[in-house]
CSV table of C-alpha atoms in Angstrom, one decimal:
chain,number,residue,atom,x,y,z
A,1,MET,CA,72.9,102.1,206.6
A,2,THR,CA,70.6,104.4,204.7
A,3,TYR,CA,67.3,106.8,204.7
A,4,CYS,CA,65.9,106.5,201.5
A,5,VAL,CA,61.8,108.1,201.0
A,6,GLY,CA,59.8,108.4,197.2
A,7,MET,CA,56.8,110.1,197.9
A,8,LEU,CA,53.5,110.0,195.4
A,9,LEU,CA,52.7,113.7,194.7
A,10,ASN,CA,49.3,114.4,193.0
A,11,ARG,CA,51.9,116.6,190.3
A,12,GLY,CA,54.4,113.3,190.0
A,13,ILE,CA,56.6,111.3,192.1
A,14,VAL,CA,59.6,112.5,194.6
A,15,PHE,CA,62.9,110.9,195.4
A,16,MET,CA,65.6,111.6,197.6
A,17,SER,CA,67.7,109.1,199.3
A,18,ASP,CA,71.5,109.5,200.6
A,19,THR,CA,74.6,108.7,200.1
A,20,ARG,CA,76.2,106.1,203.3
A,21,SER,CA,77.1,103.6,202.9
A,22,ASN,CA,79.1,101.2,206.2
A,23,ALA,CA,80.0,98.3,206.7
A,24,GLY,CA,80.8,98.9,210.7
A,25,ILE,CA,81.0,102.4,212.2
A,26,ASP,CA,84.9,103.1,210.9
A,27,ASN,CA,84.1,102.3,207.0
A,28,ILE,CA,82.4,104.6,206.3
A,29,SER,CA,81.8,105.5,201.9
A,30,THR,CA,79.7,107.5,200.0
A,31,PHE,CA,77.6,105.8,197.1
A,32,CYS,CA,75.0,106.4,195.3
A,33,LYS,CA,71.8,105.4,195.3
A,34,LEU,CA,69.6,106.8,193.7
A,35,HIS,CA,69.6,104.7,189.8
A,36,THR,CA,67.6,105.7,186.8
A,37,TRP,CA,66.5,104.5,183.8
A,38,SER,CA,64.3,106.7,181.1
A,39,LEU,CA,63.6,106.1,177.0
A,40,PRO,CA,63.0,109.4,176.5
A,41,GLY,CA,59.1,109.8,176.2
A,42,SER,CA,58.1,106.2,177.2
A,43,SER,CA,59.0,105.4,180.2
A,44,ALA,CA,61.1,107.1,183.7
A,45,LEU,CA,62.0,104.6,186.6
A,46,THR,CA,63.7,106.3,189.3
A,47,LEU,CA,65.2,103.2,191.9
A,48,LEU,CA,66.1,103.6,195.2
A,49,THR,CA,68.2,100.9,197.1
A,50,SER,CA,68.7,100.2,201.4
A,51,GLY,CA,70.9,97.2,202.2
A,52,ASN,CA,73.8,95.0,201.2
A,53,LEU,CA,75.6,98.0,198.8
A,54,ALA,CA,76.9,94.4,196.7
A,55,THR,CA,74.0,93.4,196.6
A,56,THR,CA,71.8,96.5,195.2
A,57,GLN,CA,74.9,96.8,193.2
A,58,ALA,CA,74.5,93.9,191.7
A,59,VAL,CA,71.0,94.5,190.6
A,60,VAL,CA,71.6,98.2,189.2
A,61,SER,CA,74.7,96.8,187.4
A,62,LEU,CA,72.6,93.5,185.3
A,63,LEU,CA,69.7,95.8,185.4
A,64,ASP,CA,71.5,98.5,183.5
A,65,GLU,CA,73.5,95.6,181.3
A,66,ARG,CA,70.0,94.4,179.8
A,67,SER,CA,69.3,97.1,179.2
A,68,LYS,CA,71.1,98.4,177.2
A,69,ALA,CA,71.6,94.2,175.5
A,70,GLN,CA,67.3,94.0,174.8
A,71,ASP,CA,67.9,92.6,171.9
A,72,ARG,CA,69.9,88.9,173.3
A,73,ARG,CA,68.9,89.7,177.1
A,74,GLU,CA,64.9,89.2,178.4
A,75,PRO,CA,62.5,90.6,180.1
A,76,THR,CA,64.6,94.3,180.8
A,77,LEU,CA,63.4,96.9,182.4
A,78,LEU,CA,63.0,99.2,179.2
A,79,LYS,CA,60.8,97.2,177.6
A,80,ALA,CA,58.3,96.0,180.8
A,81,GLU,CA,55.4,97.3,179.6
A,82,SER,CA,53.7,98.6,182.9
A,83,MET,CA,55.2,99.8,186.5
A,84,PHE,CA,53.7,96.5,187.1
A,85,GLN,CA,56.0,94.3,185.5
A,86,ALA,CA,59.1,97.1,185.7
A,87,ALA,CA,59.1,95.6,189.5
A,88,ARG,CA,58.2,92.9,188.7
A,89,VAL,CA,61.6,92.8,186.3
A,90,VAL,CA,63.3,94.4,189.4
A,91,ALA,CA,61.8,92.2,192.0
A,92,ASN,CA,62.9,89.1,190.0
A,93,THR,CA,65.8,90.9,189.6
A,94,LEU,CA,67.0,90.8,193.9
A,95,HIS,CA,65.4,87.9,194.1
A,96,GLU,CA,69.0,86.2,191.2
A,97,VAL,CA,71.3,88.1,193.2
A,98,ILE,CA,70.1,86.8,196.4
A,99,ASP,CA,69.4,83.2,195.9
A,100,GLU,CA,73.2,83.1,193.6
A,101,ARG,CA,75.0,84.1,196.7
A,102,GLY,CA,73.2,83.3,199.5
A,103,ASN,CA,73.2,80.0,199.5
A,104,GLN,CA,76.2,78.7,198.3
A,105,GLY,CA,79.9,79.0,198.9
A,106,PRO,CA,81.4,81.2,202.3
A,107,GLN,CA,78.5,82.6,204.6
A,108,SER,CA,78.1,85.7,205.8
A,109,GLU,CA,77.6,86.5,208.9
A,110,GLY,CA,75.1,89.6,207.7
A,111,PRO,CA,72.2,88.9,205.8
A,112,PHE,CA,72.5,89.9,202.0
A,113,ALA,CA,68.9,91.6,202.2
A,114,ALA,CA,68.3,94.7,201.0
A,115,THR,CA,64.6,96.8,200.2
A,116,LEU,CA,64.0,98.5,196.5
A,117,ILE,CA,61.8,101.4,196.1
A,118,LEU,CA,60.7,101.6,192.6
A,119,GLY,CA,58.7,104.2,191.4
A,120,GLY,CA,58.1,106.0,187.7
A,121,GLN,CA,56.4,106.0,184.7
A,122,ILE,CA,56.1,103.1,181.5
A,123,LYS,CA,52.9,104.7,178.8
A,124,PRO,CA,50.7,105.1,178.9
A,125,GLY,CA,49.7,104.0,182.2
A,126,PRO,CA,50.4,106.4,185.5
A,127,SER,CA,53.2,107.1,187.6
A,128,ARG,CA,52.9,104.1,190.4
A,129,LEU,CA,55.6,103.3,193.8
A,130,PHE,CA,56.7,100.4,194.3
A,131,MET,CA,58.1,98.9,197.1
A,132,ILE,CA,59.9,96.0,196.5
A,133,TYR,CA,61.2,93.3,199.4
A,134,PRO,CA,63.9,91.1,199.7
A,135,GLU,CA,62.1,88.4,199.2
A,136,GLY,CA,61.1,89.6,195.8
A,137,ASN,CA,57.3,89.7,196.3
A,138,PHE,CA,56.2,94.1,196.9
A,139,ILE,CA,53.8,96.6,197.8
A,140,GLU,CA,52.5,99.9,195.8
A,141,ALA,CA,51.4,103.2,196.4
A,142,GLY,CA,48.2,104.6,197.0
A,143,PRO,CA,46.3,107.2,198.8
A,144,ASP,CA,46.0,106.0,202.5
A,145,THR,CA,50.2,105.0,201.9
A,146,PRO,CA,51.0,107.6,199.6
A,147,PHE,CA,55.1,107.6,200.7
A,148,PHE,CA,57.3,104.9,201.3
A,149,GLN,CA,61.0,105.2,203.6
A,150,ILE,CA,63.7,102.4,203.3
A,151,GLY,CA,66.4,101.8,205.4
A,152,GLU,CA,67.0,104.0,209.4
A,153,MET,CA,63.1,105.6,209.0
A,154,LYS,CA,61.4,105.8,211.5
A,155,TYR,CA,63.1,109.5,213.3
A,156,GLY,CA,62.2,111.8,209.4
A,157,ARG,CA,58.8,109.6,209.8
A,158,PRO,CA,56.4,111.6,212.4
A,159,ILE,CA,56.9,115.2,209.7
A,160,LEU,CA,55.9,113.3,206.4
A,161,VAL,CA,52.6,112.3,209.1
A,162,ARG,CA,52.1,115.4,209.7
A,163,ALA,CA,52.7,117.0,207.0
A,164,TYR,CA,52.6,115.2,203.2
A,165,ASP,CA,49.8,116.9,201.4
A,166,PRO,CA,49.8,114.9,197.6
A,167,GLY,CA,48.8,118.2,196.1
A,168,MET,CA,51.5,119.8,197.5
A,169,SER,CA,54.2,122.1,194.7
A,170,PHE,CA,58.2,119.5,194.0
A,171,GLU,CA,59.7,122.4,196.1
A,172,ASP,CA,57.1,122.3,198.4
A,173,ALA,CA,57.7,118.2,198.9
A,174,MET,CA,61.5,119.1,198.8
A,175,LYS,CA,61.7,121.1,202.1
A,176,LEU,CA,59.5,118.5,203.8
A,177,LEU,CA,61.6,115.7,202.3
A,178,LEU,CA,65.3,117.5,204.0
A,179,VAL,CA,63.3,118.4,207.3
A,180,SER,CA,62.6,114.8,208.1
A,181,PHE,CA,66.0,114.0,206.3
A,182,ASP,CA,68.0,116.2,208.6
A,183,SER,CA,66.1,114.8,211.9
A,184,THR,CA,67.3,111.3,210.4
A,185,LEU,CA,71.2,112.6,210.1
A,186,LYS,CA,71.0,114.0,214.3
A,187,ALA,CA,70.3,110.4,214.8
A,188,ASN,CA,71.7,108.4,213.4
A,189,LEU,CA,75.9,108.9,212.3
A,190,THR,CA,74.2,105.3,209.2
A,191,VAL,CA,72.7,107.7,207.1
A,192,GLY,CA,75.0,110.9,206.0
A,193,ALA,CA,75.0,113.8,203.3
A,194,PRO,CA,75.0,114.7,200.5
A,195,PHE,CA,71.6,113.6,199.6
A,196,ASP,CA,70.8,112.7,195.7
A,197,PHE,CA,67.0,113.7,194.2
A,198,HIS,CA,65.2,113.8,191.4
A,199,ILE,CA,61.9,114.5,190.1
A,200,TYR,CA,59.7,112.8,188.1
A,201,GLU,CA,57.2,115.0,186.7
A,202,THR,CA,53.3,112.5,185.2
A,203,ASP,CA,53.2,112.3,182.4
A,204,ARG,CA,57.0,113.9,180.8
A,205,PHE,CA,58.4,110.6,180.2
A,206,GLU,CA,62.2,111.3,181.2
A,207,ILE,CA,64.0,112.1,184.0
A,208,GLY,CA,63.7,115.2,185.1
A,209,ARG,CA,65.4,117.0,187.8
A,210,THR,CA,67.6,115.7,190.0
A,211,GLY,CA,70.8,117.5,192.1
A,212,ARG,CA,72.3,116.5,195.2
A,213,ILE,CA,72.8,118.1,198.3
A,214,GLU,CA,76.0,118.3,200.3
A,215,LEU,CA,75.8,119.4,203.4
A,216,GLU,CA,77.0,122.3,203.6
A,217,ASP,CA,74.6,123.8,201.0
A,218,PRO,CA,72.5,127.0,201.9
A,219,TYR,CA,70.2,126.5,201.7
A,220,PHE,CA,69.9,122.4,203.6
A,221,GLN,CA,71.5,124.5,205.6
A,222,SER,CA,69.8,126.8,206.6
A,223,VAL,CA,66.7,124.5,207.1
A,224,SER,CA,68.7,122.4,209.7
A,225,LYS,CA,68.7,125.8,212.0
A,226,GLY,CA,65.8,127.3,210.6
A,227,TRP,CA,64.3,124.3,211.5
A,228,GLY,CA,65.2,123.8,215.1
A,229,ASP,CA,63.3,126.9,216.3
A,230,ALA,CA,61.0,126.2,214.1
A,231,LEU,CA,60.3,123.1,216.5
A,232,ARG,CA,59.9,125.5,219.4
A,233,SER,CA,57.7,128.6,218.3
A,234,ALA,CA,55.4,125.5,217.0
A,235,LEU,CA,55.4,124.6,220.9
A,236,ASP,CA,55.0,127.7,222.0
A,237,SER,CA,52.3,128.2,219.8
A,238,ILE,CA,50.2,124.8,221.8
A,239,PRO,CA,48.6,125.7,225.1
A,240,ALA,CA,50.3,124.8,228.2
A,241,PHE,CA,50.5,122.5,230.1
A,242,ARG,CA,48.7,122.7,233.5
A,243,PHE,CA,48.5,120.8,236.6
A,244,ASP,CA,45.7,120.0,238.5
A,245,ALA,CA,45.0,122.5,241.3
B,1,MET,CA,56.7,97.3,223.5
B,2,THR,CA,57.6,100.0,226.0
B,3,TYR,CA,57.9,104.2,225.3
B,4,CYS,CA,59.7,106.3,228.7
B,5,VAL,CA,61.9,108.7,229.2
B,6,GLY,CA,63.3,110.5,232.3
B,7,MET,CA,64.4,114.2,231.9
B,8,LEU,CA,66.9,115.9,234.3
B,9,LEU,CA,66.1,119.2,234.3
B,10,ASN,CA,67.4,122.3,236.6
B,11,ARG,CA,64.3,122.2,238.5
B,12,GLY,CA,64.4,118.7,238.8
B,13,ILE,CA,63.6,114.8,236.7
B,14,VAL,CA,60.6,114.5,234.9
B,15,PHE,CA,59.6,111.2,234.1
B,16,MET,CA,57.0,109.6,231.4
B,17,SER,CA,56.1,105.8,230.4
B,18,ASP,CA,53.1,104.3,228.6
B,19,THR,CA,51.5,101.7,229.1
B,20,ARG,CA,50.7,99.1,226.8
B,21,SER,CA,52.3,95.8,227.5
B,22,ASN,CA,51.6,93.5,224.8
B,23,ALA,CA,52.5,89.5,224.0
B,24,GLY,CA,52.6,89.4,220.2
B,25,ILE,CA,50.0,92.1,218.1
B,26,ASP,CA,46.4,90.0,219.8
B,27,ASN,CA,48.4,90.4,223.3
B,28,ILE,CA,47.8,93.2,224.7
B,29,SER,CA,47.2,95.1,228.5
B,30,THR,CA,47.3,97.7,230.3
B,31,PHE,CA,50.5,98.3,233.5
B,32,CYS,CA,51.8,100.8,235.0
B,33,LYS,CA,55.9,101.3,234.0
B,34,LEU,CA,56.3,104.2,235.6
B,35,HIS,CA,57.3,102.7,240.0
B,36,THR,CA,58.6,104.9,243.3
B,37,TRP,CA,60.2,104.1,246.0
B,38,SER,CA,60.8,107.2,248.4
B,39,LEU,CA,61.9,107.9,252.9
B,40,PRO,CA,59.4,110.7,253.6
B,41,GLY,CA,62.0,114.4,253.7
B,42,SER,CA,65.0,111.8,252.4
B,43,SER,CA,65.2,109.5,249.4
B,44,ALA,CA,62.5,109.9,246.2
B,45,LEU,CA,63.3,107.2,243.4
B,46,THR,CA,61.1,106.7,239.7
B,47,LEU,CA,62.1,103.4,238.5
B,48,LEU,CA,60.4,103.1,234.0
B,49,THR,CA,60.3,99.3,233.0
B,50,SER,CA,61.1,98.7,229.9
B,51,GLY,CA,61.7,94.9,228.5
B,52,ASN,CA,59.8,91.5,229.4
B,53,LEU,CA,56.9,91.9,231.0
B,54,ALA,CA,57.6,89.2,233.2
B,55,THR,CA,61.3,91.1,234.5
B,56,THR,CA,60.6,94.2,235.2
B,57,GLN,CA,57.0,93.2,237.6
B,58,ALA,CA,59.8,90.9,239.6
B,59,VAL,CA,62.6,93.5,240.0
B,60,VAL,CA,60.0,96.0,240.9
B,61,SER,CA,58.9,93.2,243.7
B,62,LEU,CA,61.4,92.3,244.5
B,63,LEU,CA,62.9,96.3,245.5
B,64,ASP,CA,59.3,96.9,247.0
B,65,GLU,CA,59.9,94.1,249.4
B,66,ARG,CA,63.0,93.8,250.4
B,67,SER,CA,62.2,97.7,251.6
B,68,LYS,CA,59.9,97.2,253.0
B,69,ALA,CA,61.8,94.4,255.6
B,70,GLN,CA,64.5,96.6,255.8
B,71,ASP,CA,65.7,94.9,259.7
B,72,ARG,CA,65.6,91.4,256.9
B,73,ARG,CA,67.6,91.7,254.1
B,74,GLU,CA,69.8,93.9,252.7
B,75,PRO,CA,70.6,96.1,251.0
B,76,THR,CA,67.9,98.2,250.2
B,77,LEU,CA,66.9,100.2,248.3
B,78,LEU,CA,65.8,102.7,250.8
B,79,LYS,CA,68.8,102.2,252.9
B,80,ALA,CA,71.6,103.5,249.3
B,81,GLU,CA,73.4,105.9,251.4
B,82,SER,CA,73.5,106.9,247.3
B,83,MET,CA,71.1,107.2,244.3
B,84,PHE,CA,75.0,105.7,243.3
B,85,GLN,CA,74.4,103.4,245.7
B,86,ALA,CA,69.9,103.2,244.5
B,87,ALA,CA,71.5,102.4,241.1
B,88,ARG,CA,73.8,99.7,241.9
B,89,VAL,CA,71.3,98.0,243.5
B,90,VAL,CA,68.3,98.5,240.6
B,91,ALA,CA,70.9,97.0,238.6
B,92,ASN,CA,71.9,94.0,240.6
B,93,THR,CA,67.9,92.8,241.4
B,94,LEU,CA,68.2,93.3,237.5
B,95,HIS,CA,70.7,90.6,237.2
B,96,GLU,CA,69.9,88.5,239.3
B,97,VAL,CA,66.1,88.5,238.3
B,98,ILE,CA,67.9,87.7,234.5
B,99,ASP,CA,70.5,85.9,236.0
B,100,GLU,CA,67.5,83.4,237.8
B,101,ARG,CA,64.8,83.0,234.9
B,102,GLY,CA,66.9,83.2,231.8
B,103,ASN,CA,69.9,80.4,232.9
B,104,GLN,CA,67.8,76.9,233.4
B,105,GLY,CA,64.2,74.8,232.9
B,106,PRO,CA,62.4,75.3,229.3
B,107,GLN,CA,64.2,77.9,227.0
B,108,SER,CA,62.0,81.3,226.3
B,109,GLU,CA,61.8,82.5,222.1
B,110,GLY,CA,62.3,86.1,223.9
B,111,PRO,CA,64.9,87.6,226.2
B,112,PHE,CA,64.1,87.9,229.3
B,113,ALA,CA,66.4,91.0,229.3
B,114,ALA,CA,64.8,94.6,230.5
B,115,THR,CA,65.5,98.6,230.5
B,116,LEU,CA,65.5,100.6,233.1
B,117,ILE,CA,65.8,104.3,234.0
B,118,LEU,CA,66.4,105.7,238.0
B,119,GLY,CA,66.2,109.3,239.1
B,120,GLY,CA,66.0,110.8,241.9
B,121,GLN,CA,67.5,111.9,244.7
B,122,ILE,CA,68.8,110.6,247.7
B,123,LYS,CA,70.2,113.3,251.3
B,124,PRO,CA,72.5,114.8,251.6
B,125,GLY,CA,73.0,114.5,247.3
B,126,PRO,CA,71.3,115.7,243.3
B,127,SER,CA,68.9,114.3,241.5
B,128,ARG,CA,71.3,111.7,239.5
B,129,LEU,CA,69.2,109.4,236.7
B,130,PHE,CA,70.7,106.4,234.9
B,131,MET,CA,69.7,104.7,232.1
B,132,ILE,CA,70.3,100.4,233.3
B,133,TYR,CA,70.4,97.6,231.1
B,134,PRO,CA,70.2,94.1,231.1
B,135,GLU,CA,74.3,93.2,232.0
B,136,GLY,CA,73.2,95.3,235.8
B,137,ASN,CA,75.9,98.4,234.6
B,138,PHE,CA,74.6,100.9,233.8
B,139,ILE,CA,75.0,105.0,233.0
B,140,GLU,CA,74.3,108.6,234.0
B,141,ALA,CA,72.3,111.5,232.1
B,142,GLY,CA,74.9,115.4,232.2
B,143,PRO,CA,74.1,117.8,230.6
B,144,ASP,CA,75.5,116.4,227.6
B,145,THR,CA,72.9,113.4,227.4
B,146,PRO,CA,69.7,115.2,229.8
B,147,PHE,CA,67.4,112.3,228.5
B,148,PHE,CA,66.6,108.5,228.6
B,149,GLN,CA,64.3,107.5,226.3
B,150,ILE,CA,64.2,103.7,226.8
B,151,GLY,CA,61.8,101.2,224.6
B,152,GLU,CA,60.7,103.0,221.0
B,153,MET,CA,62.3,105.9,221.0
B,154,LYS,CA,62.9,106.4,217.3
B,155,TYR,CA,60.2,109.0,216.6
B,156,GLY,CA,59.7,111.1,219.4
B,157,ARG,CA,63.7,111.1,220.0
B,158,PRO,CA,64.4,114.5,216.8
B,159,ILE,CA,61.5,117.0,219.4
B,160,LEU,CA,63.5,116.0,222.7
B,161,VAL,CA,66.5,116.4,220.4
B,162,ARG,CA,65.8,120.4,219.5
B,163,ALA,CA,63.4,121.8,221.8
B,164,TYR,CA,64.7,120.1,225.2
B,165,ASP,CA,65.8,122.8,227.4
B,166,PRO,CA,67.1,122.9,231.2
B,167,GLY,CA,66.0,125.6,232.4
B,168,MET,CA,62.0,124.9,230.8
B,169,SER,CA,59.9,124.7,233.2
B,170,PHE,CA,58.1,121.9,234.5
B,171,GLU,CA,54.7,123.0,232.9
B,172,ASP,CA,56.5,123.1,229.2
B,173,ALA,CA,58.9,119.7,229.8
B,174,MET,CA,55.1,118.2,230.3
B,175,LYS,CA,53.8,119.9,226.8
B,176,LEU,CA,57.8,118.2,225.3
B,177,LEU,CA,57.3,115.0,226.2
B,178,LEU,CA,53.1,114.3,225.4
B,179,VAL,CA,53.9,115.8,221.9
B,180,SER,CA,57.0,112.8,221.7
B,181,PHE,CA,55.2,110.5,223.6
B,182,ASP,CA,51.5,110.9,220.4
B,183,SER,CA,54.2,111.2,216.8
B,184,THR,CA,55.4,107.7,219.0
B,185,LEU,CA,51.7,106.9,219.8
B,186,LYS,CA,50.8,107.3,216.0
B,187,ALA,CA,53.8,105.5,213.8
B,188,ASN,CA,54.1,102.2,216.8
B,189,LEU,CA,51.0,100.5,218.2
B,190,THR,CA,52.9,98.6,220.3
B,191,VAL,CA,53.2,101.5,222.6
B,192,GLY,CA,49.6,102.9,224.1
B,193,ALA,CA,47.9,105.6,226.3
B,194,PRO,CA,47.8,106.4,228.6
B,195,PHE,CA,50.8,107.2,230.4
B,196,ASP,CA,51.7,107.9,234.1
B,197,PHE,CA,53.9,110.9,235.4
B,198,HIS,CA,55.7,111.0,237.9
B,199,ILE,CA,57.0,114.7,238.3
B,200,TYR,CA,60.3,114.9,241.0
B,201,GLU,CA,61.1,118.3,242.5
B,202,THR,CA,64.8,118.4,244.0
B,203,ASP,CA,65.6,118.6,247.0
B,204,ARG,CA,61.7,117.7,247.9
B,205,PHE,CA,62.6,114.6,248.9
B,206,GLU,CA,59.6,113.1,248.5
B,207,ILE,CA,57.1,112.1,245.3
B,208,GLY,CA,55.6,115.0,243.7
B,209,ARG,CA,52.7,114.9,241.5
B,210,THR,CA,51.9,111.7,240.1
B,211,GLY,CA,48.9,111.5,237.6
B,212,ARG,CA,47.8,109.7,234.4
B,213,ILE,CA,47.2,111.0,231.5
B,214,GLU,CA,44.2,108.9,229.4
B,215,LEU,CA,44.4,109.1,225.4
B,216,GLU,CA,40.4,111.4,225.8
B,217,ASP,CA,42.2,113.9,228.1
B,218,PRO,CA,40.9,117.3,226.8
B,219,TYR,CA,45.0,118.6,226.9
B,220,PHE,CA,46.2,115.7,225.6
B,221,GLN,CA,43.9,115.8,222.4
B,222,SER,CA,45.4,118.9,221.3
B,223,VAL,CA,48.6,118.8,221.6
B,224,SER,CA,47.6,115.8,219.3
B,225,LYS,CA,45.2,117.7,217.4
B,226,GLY,CA,47.2,120.5,217.6
B,227,TRP,CA,50.6,119.8,216.8
B,228,GLY,CA,49.8,118.8,212.6
B,229,ASP,CA,49.0,122.4,212.7
B,230,ALA,CA,52.0,123.3,215.0
B,231,LEU,CA,54.3,121.5,212.6
B,232,ARG,CA,52.6,122.4,209.2
B,233,SER,CA,53.2,126.0,210.3
B,234,ALA,CA,56.6,125.1,211.2
B,235,LEU,CA,57.8,124.1,207.7
B,236,ASP,CA,55.7,126.7,206.0
B,237,SER,CA,58.5,128.7,208.2
B,238,ILE,CA,61.3,127.4,206.3
B,239,PRO,CA,62.0,129.3,203.2
B,240,ALA,CA,61.3,127.8,200.3
B,241,PHE,CA,63.2,125.8,198.4
B,242,ARG,CA,63.6,126.5,195.1
B,243,PHE,CA,65.2,124.5,191.2
B,244,ASP,CA,68.3,126.2,190.2
B,245,ALA,CA,67.2,127.6,186.6
């Protein structure tokens, strides 16, 4: 399983992903699920991946190779003229990979499906965020639905729904996401640290702050430990239930 | 879908269930999923049901009829000598119902499965809480896993994991459960108010406080509205994230 979030803010887009990949419960490993591409000055794209690892790695590798050999292969991600066109390139690549392996030869028990989050900005357009389905179609985030989650999204959703604010700072967004990831981590063994992040600041047209937060990271530990106390205090602040006499 | 919780406390057991039943997304109705049986003075049992409604209603009706005609049909729920034996009666009844309808005649698209939570106390034993699977086997709650959730349990789980305390009062448990149900309600259309509850107080051997909390209930509204603010305050109380300079 996986947990990834892409969150549209007024200031830009925050991306975070876990790094656990598992084939069964006794075969777990760490893989990066956050990938970036940029032509500094004109485009910056981030892709978060969930689903079958062979599928998502093939998608990323194809996008990579085609971006590096732009003269030989069209269309490439970095030549897309808008985020919408970039989403189409990614969606078509995903569809191509699933189609290639899904319908021939030995059949797998599980589906080769994958779901992706693509966000970023291409000059002269605005920052945009998409969720791309294994069927190759996609939806876009907007003011009503400003963030997408993929993978094991239920445990970490209530806090996002309640505390998200489009005007929040990147620091507050990181805190919110770490709380959401911590709640998921505590409930599902197939979501695991470290967590990768990328902060894309609108109109910078280059990869922004990226990093990896380990389980032992002192800040993450303080969030993880502090959140239990904070939740109990929050519950105390709600008026008491009273049984009718 | 459904959301039900049975929670073992030092003082007794708190049960809560939603009341929504749905066949598809445009065919929703309200059904009680919390059922009680008692021989005042010697036993008090509560059953929470999730899964196929025809199955759970048949189980409840069979348990009911057999309890009322104890001389004609053995074993009956109210003649069980321990909570373990009561759980066996319920589990066998569930297995019988699924078996009867599951393997003959027209085949349903969906499974007839159901998952149940049974809790209560039978003299002279202690209060005990069980989760019963469609296969007819069951597990018991204990100090390490003091509550069971059935149905759509993920959204409402993080707050239970963080704020549960075996020594909490029934009033605090009601508040905690209503927060957990509110988080679920906000995320899943197939979980719906009103919510039924039963508070069983250990060594009372009779049905305790029961009731139904409507969506418009002023207390539930105050929880639902207050919790968003409380969560944001909780988040504010966590130290800020800082990017490395």
